[in-house]
mmCIF file of C-alpha atoms in Angstrom:
data_model
loop_
_atom_site.group_PDB
_atom_site.id
_atom_site.type_symbol
_atom_site.label_atom_id
_atom_site.label_comp_id
_atom_site.label_asym_id
_atom_site.label_seq_id
_atom_site.Cartn_x
_atom_site.Cartn_y
_atom_site.Cartn_z
ATOM 1 C CA MET A 52 -65.193 -38.667 10.594
ATOM 2 C CA ASP A 53 -65.685 -35.308 12.235
ATOM 3 C CA LEU A 54 -62.394 -34.683 14.047
ATOM 4 C CA GLY A 55 -64.019 -31.815 15.909
ATOM 5 C CA VAL A 56 -66.049 -34.190 18.081
ATOM 6 C CA PRO A 57 -64.024 -35.578 21.016
ATOM 7 C CA ILE A 58 -64.051 -39.357 21.347
ATOM 8 C CA GLY A 59 -65.000 -39.069 25.004
ATOM 9 C CA LEU A 60 -68.060 -37.027 24.124
ATOM 10 C CA THR A 61 -69.107 -39.572 21.504
ATOM 11 C CA ARG A 62 -68.857 -42.373 24.022
ATOM 12 C CA SER A 63 -70.808 -40.309 26.534
ATOM 13 C CA ASN A 64 -73.565 -39.777 23.998
ATOM 14 C CA LEU A 65 -73.713 -43.479 23.247
ATOM 15 C CA LEU A 66 -73.896 -44.292 26.961
ATOM 16 C CA LEU A 67 -76.618 -41.706 27.457
ATOM 17 C CA ARG A 68 -78.643 -43.160 24.591
ATOM 18 C CA TRP A 69 -78.250 -46.662 26.023
ATOM 19 C CA ARG A 70 -79.399 -45.488 29.448
ATOM 20 C CA LEU A 71 -82.379 -43.688 27.943
ATOM 21 C CA ALA A 72 -83.248 -46.824 25.968
ATOM 22 C CA ILE A 73 -83.244 -48.894 29.167
ATOM 23 C CA VAL A 74 -85.423 -46.418 31.044
ATOM 24 C CA GLY A 75 -87.757 -46.175 28.060
ATOM 25 C CA ALA A 76 -88.036 -49.963 27.790
ATOM 26 C CA LEU A 77 -88.806 -50.373 31.502
ATOM 27 C CA ALA A 78 -91.348 -47.540 31.373
ATOM 28 C CA ALA A 79 -93.004 -49.005 28.272
ATOM 29 C CA LEU A 80 -93.180 -52.467 29.833
ATOM 30 C CA ALA A 81 -94.622 -51.013 33.048
ATOM 31 C CA LEU A 82 -97.270 -49.049 31.121
ATOM 32 C CA LEU A 83 -98.140 -52.127 29.070
ATOM 33 C CA ALA A 84 -98.416 -54.145 32.278
ATOM 34 C CA TRP A 85 -100.737 -51.530 33.812
ATOM 35 C CA TRP A 86 -102.918 -51.577 30.691
ATOM 36 C CA TRP A 87 -103.029 -55.390 30.648
ATOM 37 C CA THR A 88 -103.818 -55.515 34.348
ATOM 38 C CA ALA A 89 -106.656 -53.011 34.018
ATOM 39 C CA ALA A 90 -108.124 -54.944 31.090
ATOM 40 C CA ARG A 91 -107.755 -58.318 32.808
ATOM 41 C CA MET A 92 -109.235 -57.147 36.109
ATOM 42 C CA ALA A 93 -112.272 -55.476 34.560
ATOM 43 C CA GLY A 94 -115.409 -57.014 36.053
ATOM 44 C CA MET A 95 -113.603 -58.731 38.933
ATOM 45 C CA ASP A 96 -114.302 -58.421 42.629
ATOM 46 C CA ALA A 97 -111.957 -55.669 43.872
ATOM 47 C CA GLY A 98 -112.623 -56.273 47.572
ATOM 48 C CA PRO A 99 -110.380 -57.866 50.195
ATOM 49 C CA GLY A 100 -110.053 -61.642 50.242
ATOM 50 C CA THR A 101 -110.909 -62.222 46.585
ATOM 51 C CA ASP A 102 -110.500 -65.858 45.599
ATOM 52 C CA PRO A 103 -107.264 -66.162 43.569
ATOM 53 C CA GLY A 104 -108.926 -68.302 40.889
ATOM 54 C CA ALA A 105 -107.053 -70.873 38.790
ATOM 55 C CA LEU A 106 -103.284 -71.222 39.214
ATOM 56 C CA GLY A 107 -102.429 -70.193 35.665
ATOM 57 C CA PHE A 108 -104.608 -67.106 35.823
ATOM 58 C CA PHE A 109 -103.273 -66.019 39.195
ATOM 59 C CA VAL A 110 -99.573 -66.491 38.378
ATOM 60 C CA SER A 111 -99.826 -64.694 35.046
ATOM 61 C CA ALA A 112 -101.781 -61.849 36.654
ATOM 62 C CA TRP A 113 -99.311 -61.724 39.551
ATOM 63 C CA VAL A 114 -96.236 -61.512 37.301
ATOM 64 C CA VAL A 115 -97.729 -58.762 35.151
ATOM 65 C CA MET A 116 -99.012 -56.911 38.211
ATOM 66 C CA THR A 117 -95.621 -56.979 39.921
ATOM 67 C CA ALA A 118 -93.942 -55.801 36.703
ATOM 68 C CA ALA A 119 -96.340 -52.859 36.592
ATOM 69 C CA MET A 120 -95.638 -51.975 40.213
ATOM 70 C CA MET A 121 -91.903 -52.721 40.484
ATOM 71 C CA PHE A 122 -90.291 -51.885 37.138
ATOM 72 C CA PRO A 123 -90.229 -48.119 37.779
ATOM 73 C CA SER A 124 -88.489 -48.719 41.123
ATOM 74 C CA ILE A 125 -85.798 -51.068 39.792
ATOM 75 C CA ALA A 126 -84.691 -48.696 37.018
ATOM 76 C CA PRO A 127 -81.680 -47.368 39.021
ATOM 77 C CA MET A 128 -80.464 -50.919 39.685
ATOM 78 C CA VAL A 129 -80.854 -51.963 36.037
ATOM 79 C CA LEU A 130 -79.063 -48.807 34.866
ATOM 80 C CA ALA A 131 -76.185 -49.445 37.270
ATOM 81 C CA TYR A 132 -75.927 -53.059 36.101
ATOM 82 C CA ALA A 133 -75.980 -52.054 32.428
ATOM 83 C CA GLY A 134 -73.280 -49.450 33.073
ATOM 84 C CA MET A 135 -70.983 -52.017 34.659
ATOM 85 C CA GLN A 136 -71.500 -54.334 31.699
ATOM 86 C CA ARG A 137 -69.451 -51.947 29.521
ATOM 87 C CA GLY A 138 -71.498 -52.474 26.397
ATOM 88 C CA ARG A 139 -72.329 -56.171 26.789
ATOM 89 C CA ARG A 140 -76.010 -55.524 26.329
ATOM 90 C CA ALA A 141 -77.251 -59.092 26.040
ATOM 91 C CA SER A 142 -76.946 -59.680 29.789
ATOM 92 C CA THR A 143 -79.213 -56.826 30.891
ATOM 93 C CA PRO A 144 -82.476 -58.528 29.804
ATOM 94 C CA LEU A 145 -81.335 -61.655 31.651
ATOM 95 C CA PHE A 146 -80.797 -59.601 34.804
ATOM 96 C CA VAL A 147 -84.385 -58.336 34.549
ATOM 97 C CA ALA A 148 -85.602 -61.846 33.700
ATOM 98 C CA GLY A 149 -84.051 -63.213 36.888
ATOM 99 C CA TYR A 150 -85.888 -60.544 38.854
ATOM 100 C CA VAL A 151 -89.197 -61.506 37.212
ATOM 101 C CA VAL A 152 -88.609 -65.227 37.798
ATOM 102 C CA LEU A 153 -88.084 -64.629 41.525
ATOM 103 C CA TRP A 154 -91.341 -62.695 41.783
ATOM 104 C CA GLY A 155 -93.073 -65.443 39.813
ATOM 105 C CA ALA A 156 -91.882 -67.983 42.385
ATOM 106 C CA ALA A 157 -93.147 -65.682 45.131
ATOM 107 C CA GLY A 158 -96.515 -65.672 43.358
ATOM 108 C CA LEU A 159 -96.664 -69.460 43.513
ATOM 109 C CA ALA A 160 -96.015 -69.323 47.270
ATOM 110 C CA ALA A 161 -98.676 -66.639 47.690
ATOM 111 C CA TYR A 162 -101.188 -68.717 45.728
ATOM 112 C CA ALA A 163 -100.523 -71.771 47.904
ATOM 113 C CA ALA A 164 -100.908 -69.716 51.079
ATOM 114 C CA LEU A 165 -104.163 -68.136 49.896
ATOM 115 C CA LYS A 166 -105.677 -71.456 48.862
ATOM 116 C CA LEU A 167 -104.625 -73.173 52.067
ATOM 117 C CA GLY A 168 -105.959 -70.319 54.171
ATOM 118 C CA ARG A 169 -109.342 -70.404 52.460
ATOM 119 C CA GLN A 170 -109.585 -74.165 53.011
ATOM 120 C CA LEU A 171 -108.692 -74.040 56.703
ATOM 121 C CA ASP A 172 -110.510 -70.966 57.952
ATOM 122 C CA GLY A 173 -114.005 -72.472 57.809
ATOM 123 C CA GLY A 174 -115.560 -69.093 57.049
ATOM 124 C CA LEU A 175 -114.030 -67.494 60.129
ATOM 125 C CA PHE A 176 -112.527 -64.685 58.073
ATOM 126 C CA ALA A 177 -115.706 -63.744 56.231
ATOM 127 C CA TRP A 178 -116.117 -59.974 56.324
ATOM 128 C CA HIS A 179 -119.115 -60.064 58.665
ATOM 129 C CA ARG A 180 -117.097 -62.159 61.132
ATOM 130 C CA ALA A 181 -113.344 -61.676 61.578
ATOM 131 C CA GLY A 182 -112.564 -60.503 58.032
ATOM 132 C CA ARG A 183 -112.531 -56.797 58.801
ATOM 133 C CA TRP A 184 -110.233 -57.289 61.768
ATOM 134 C CA THR A 185 -107.979 -59.641 59.833
ATOM 135 C CA ALA A 186 -107.547 -57.047 57.088
ATOM 136 C CA ALA A 187 -106.785 -54.381 59.684
ATOM 137 C CA GLY A 188 -104.333 -56.727 61.413
ATOM 138 C CA VAL A 189 -102.475 -57.391 58.157
ATOM 139 C CA LEU A 190 -102.126 -53.653 57.616
ATOM 140 C CA ALA A 191 -100.856 -53.168 61.167
ATOM 141 C CA ALA A 192 -98.366 -56.012 60.751
ATOM 142 C CA ALA A 193 -97.132 -54.460 57.510
ATOM 143 C CA ALA A 194 -96.630 -51.155 59.347
ATOM 144 C CA ILE A 195 -94.617 -52.866 62.079
ATOM 145 C CA TYR A 196 -92.447 -54.650 59.523
ATOM 146 C CA GLU A 197 -91.520 -51.269 58.032
ATOM 147 C CA LEU A 198 -89.588 -50.517 61.235
ATOM 148 C CA THR A 199 -87.766 -53.844 61.651
ATOM 149 C CA PRO A 200 -84.029 -54.458 61.087
ATOM 150 C CA LEU A 201 -84.846 -57.026 58.384
ATOM 151 C CA LYS A 202 -86.808 -54.439 56.421
ATOM 152 C CA TYR A 203 -83.921 -51.988 56.743
ATOM 153 C CA ALA A 204 -81.400 -54.594 55.595
ATOM 154 C CA CYS A 205 -83.428 -55.412 52.483
ATOM 155 C CA LEU A 206 -84.188 -51.776 51.711
ATOM 156 C CA ARG A 207 -80.531 -50.784 52.097
ATOM 157 C CA ARG A 208 -79.547 -53.198 49.337
ATOM 158 C CA CYS A 209 -82.354 -52.008 47.087
ATOM 159 C CA ARG A 210 -81.376 -48.356 47.622
ATOM 160 C CA ALA A 211 -77.657 -48.898 46.909
ATOM 161 C CA PRO A 212 -77.243 -50.375 43.405
ATOM 162 C CA VAL A 213 -73.451 -49.967 43.285
ATOM 163 C CA GLY A 214 -72.995 -51.636 46.668
ATOM 164 C CA PHE A 215 -75.234 -54.535 45.663
ATOM 165 C CA LEU A 216 -73.428 -55.056 42.367
ATOM 166 C CA ALA A 217 -70.011 -54.844 44.007
ATOM 167 C CA THR A 218 -70.819 -57.657 46.450
ATOM 168 C CA GLU A 219 -72.976 -59.844 44.202
ATOM 169 C CA TRP A 220 -71.254 -59.487 40.844
ATOM 170 C CA ARG A 221 -71.058 -62.542 38.603
ATOM 171 C CA ASP A 222 -69.796 -62.507 35.012
ATOM 172 C CA GLY A 223 -71.633 -63.844 31.991
ATOM 173 C CA ARG A 224 -75.235 -64.511 31.173
ATOM 174 C CA THR A 225 -75.655 -67.086 33.920
ATOM 175 C CA GLY A 226 -74.225 -64.560 36.339
ATOM 176 C CA ALA A 227 -76.695 -61.936 35.107
ATOM 177 C CA LEU A 228 -79.617 -64.284 35.706
ATOM 178 C CA ARG A 229 -78.316 -65.180 39.156
ATOM 179 C CA MET A 230 -77.847 -61.534 40.101
ATOM 180 C CA GLY A 231 -81.377 -60.771 38.960
ATOM 181 C CA LEU A 232 -82.667 -63.581 41.171
ATOM 182 C CA VAL A 233 -80.697 -62.309 44.164
ATOM 183 C CA HIS A 234 -81.867 -58.750 43.642
ATOM 184 C CA GLY A 235 -85.428 -60.011 43.294
ATOM 185 C CA ALA A 236 -85.065 -61.847 46.599
ATOM 186 C CA TRP A 237 -83.931 -58.677 48.387
ATOM 187 C CA CYS A 238 -86.751 -56.766 46.709
ATOM 188 C CA PHE A 239 -89.267 -59.364 47.857
ATOM 189 C CA GLY A 240 -87.875 -59.129 51.380
ATOM 190 C CA CYS A 241 -88.401 -55.398 51.176
ATOM 191 C CA CYS A 242 -91.913 -55.457 49.684
ATOM 192 C CA TRP A 243 -93.689 -58.647 50.780
ATOM 193 C CA ALA A 244 -95.524 -56.922 53.643
ATOM 194 C CA LEU A 245 -96.721 -54.159 51.324
ATOM 195 C CA MET A 246 -97.993 -56.825 48.927
ATOM 196 C CA ALA A 247 -99.811 -58.470 51.849
ATOM 197 C CA ALA A 248 -101.343 -55.073 52.611
ATOM 198 C CA LEU A 249 -102.492 -54.918 48.988
ATOM 199 C CA PHE A 250 -104.336 -58.211 49.398
ATOM 200 C CA ALA A 251 -105.875 -56.950 52.642
ATOM 201 C CA LEU A 252 -107.255 -53.925 50.780
ATOM 202 C CA GLY A 253 -108.127 -55.640 47.503
ATOM 203 C CA ALA A 254 -105.536 -57.194 45.195
ATOM 204 C CA MET A 255 -107.764 -56.672 42.146
ATOM 205 C CA SER A 256 -108.155 -52.944 42.817
ATOM 206 C CA LEU A 257 -106.152 -50.593 40.612
ATOM 207 C CA THR A 258 -106.543 -47.889 43.277
ATOM 208 C CA TRP A 259 -104.715 -49.916 45.923
ATOM 209 C CA MET A 260 -102.171 -51.153 43.388
ATOM 210 C CA ALA A 261 -101.337 -47.528 42.611
ATOM 211 C CA LEU A 262 -101.030 -46.664 46.302
ATOM 212 C CA VAL A 263 -98.660 -49.556 47.022
ATOM 213 C CA THR A 264 -96.620 -48.637 43.935
ATOM 214 C CA VAL A 265 -96.210 -45.099 45.273
ATOM 215 C CA LEU A 266 -95.215 -46.410 48.708
ATOM 216 C CA VAL A 267 -92.638 -48.771 47.204
ATOM 217 C CA ALA A 268 -91.127 -46.034 45.043
ATOM 218 C CA GLY A 269 -91.216 -43.502 47.864
ATOM 219 C CA GLU A 270 -89.303 -45.522 50.404
ATOM 220 C CA ARG A 271 -86.624 -46.356 47.802
ATOM 221 C CA THR A 272 -86.061 -42.844 46.525
ATOM 222 C CA LEU A 273 -86.892 -40.523 49.437
ATOM 223 C CA PRO A 274 -84.742 -40.089 52.565
ATOM 224 C CA ARG A 275 -84.743 -42.997 54.991
ATOM 225 C CA PRO A 276 -87.335 -41.457 57.369
ATOM 226 C CA ALA A 277 -89.826 -42.065 54.541
ATOM 227 C CA ARG A 278 -90.288 -45.519 56.105
ATOM 228 C CA LEU A 279 -91.993 -43.792 59.012
ATOM 229 C CA GLY A 280 -94.403 -42.175 56.575
ATOM 230 C CA VAL A 281 -95.167 -45.523 54.943
ATOM 231 C CA ALA A 282 -95.787 -47.081 58.362
ATOM 232 C CA ALA A 283 -98.057 -44.186 59.325
ATOM 233 C CA VAL A 284 -100.117 -44.614 56.144
ATOM 234 C CA LEU A 285 -100.543 -48.330 56.831
ATOM 235 C CA VAL A 286 -101.559 -47.740 60.466
ATOM 236 C CA ALA A 287 -104.101 -45.100 59.417
ATOM 237 C CA LEU A 288 -105.585 -47.414 56.797
ATOM 238 C CA GLY A 289 -105.741 -50.287 59.291
ATOM 239 C CA LEU A 290 -107.656 -48.179 61.801
ATOM 240 C CA TRP A 291 -109.965 -46.863 59.096
ATOM 241 C CA VAL A 292 -110.729 -50.363 57.788
ATOM 242 C CA ALA A 293 -111.394 -51.615 61.322
ATOM 243 C CA LEU A 294 -113.581 -48.740 62.469
ATOM 244 C CA ALA A 295 -115.366 -47.485 59.354
ATOM 245 C CA PRO A 296 -114.656 -49.626 56.286
ATOM 246 C CA GLY A 297 -117.586 -48.196 54.370
ATOM 247 C CA ALA A 298 -116.022 -44.743 54.564
ATOM 248 C CA VAL A 299 -112.625 -45.756 53.125
ATOM 249 C CA PRO A 300 -112.351 -44.287 49.599
ATOM 250 C CA GLY A 301 -111.658 -46.973 47.030
ATOM 251 C CA LEU A 302 -112.373 -49.888 49.367
ATOM 252 C CA THR A 303 -114.884 -52.400 48.014
ATOM 253 C CA VAL A 304 -116.575 -53.770 51.130
ATOM 254 C CA PRO A 305 -117.157 -57.498 50.533
ATOM 255 C CA ASP A 306 -120.587 -59.063 50.524
ATOM 256 C CA SER A 307 -121.107 -60.585 53.962
ATOM 257 C CA SER A 308 -122.634 -63.679 52.376
ATOM 258 C CA SER A 309 -119.482 -64.438 50.412
ATOM 259 C CA GLY A 310 -116.491 -66.581 51.280
ATOM 260 C CA PRO A 311 -113.498 -65.839 53.479
ATOM 261 C CA MET A 312 -113.042 -62.116 53.932
ATOM 262 C CA GLY A 313 -115.190 -61.392 50.936
ATOM 263 C CA GLY A 314 -116.356 -62.399 47.510
ATOM 264 C CA ALA A 315 -114.926 -64.655 44.880
ATOM 265 C CA MET A 316 -113.232 -63.460 41.728
ATOM 266 C CA ARG A 317 -115.690 -62.750 38.939
ATOM 267 C CA MET A 318 -113.996 -63.295 35.580
ATOM 268 C CA ARG A 319 -115.498 -62.278 32.306
#
């Protein structure tokens, strides 16, 4: 043993390597999810109101899509959790798994809402009827939600990993899974309106996925007034979609002869 190397420094190096491994794993999983999403969505209708398709396809696509969009933003929380584990590494994947399970459950709810909406609207929300205005309304509603106390409460917990862990801490693997579920619930409360905005713009569009990912990361890492910027972006997009949808870069204007708000999903 090299007695010239302080024990504290050795432990610091080990901790640093563990933290880098976690960040690297989350980044690799996010990149893999982006690649899978791009490959899976190739040839699909990228416009607003795309039919969600079969349940299995939608849920699997939803889980991978949310991993691609959210994993970069949850890195600080996962790092804080791993640090408080004091070397008990087995629980960290369970914490992330709980987060993914919560978003998977949210995907099931979203699928049910989309299917029910398409059955009840009777074509009212087709793009050539009320579809354009519905999409703009969803964007406006998402902008308003950015400024609500509920949004602030959810965002505050997502922005303060140590505070969240101090109040929600549970020991053991079951505790790790539970904490991941709770964190996922706060994250969903923070991001559900932005996900609704994604569907209003085109859930199968990588362009709009990237924009929402940037908005999510921005409001979690930038100073709190960043929420005003996110709201402003959503309002501007809503007005643009309502007044001149054909001029919106990256927006696939649905075929007016298609179903509610647009065309159906075209799978290869």
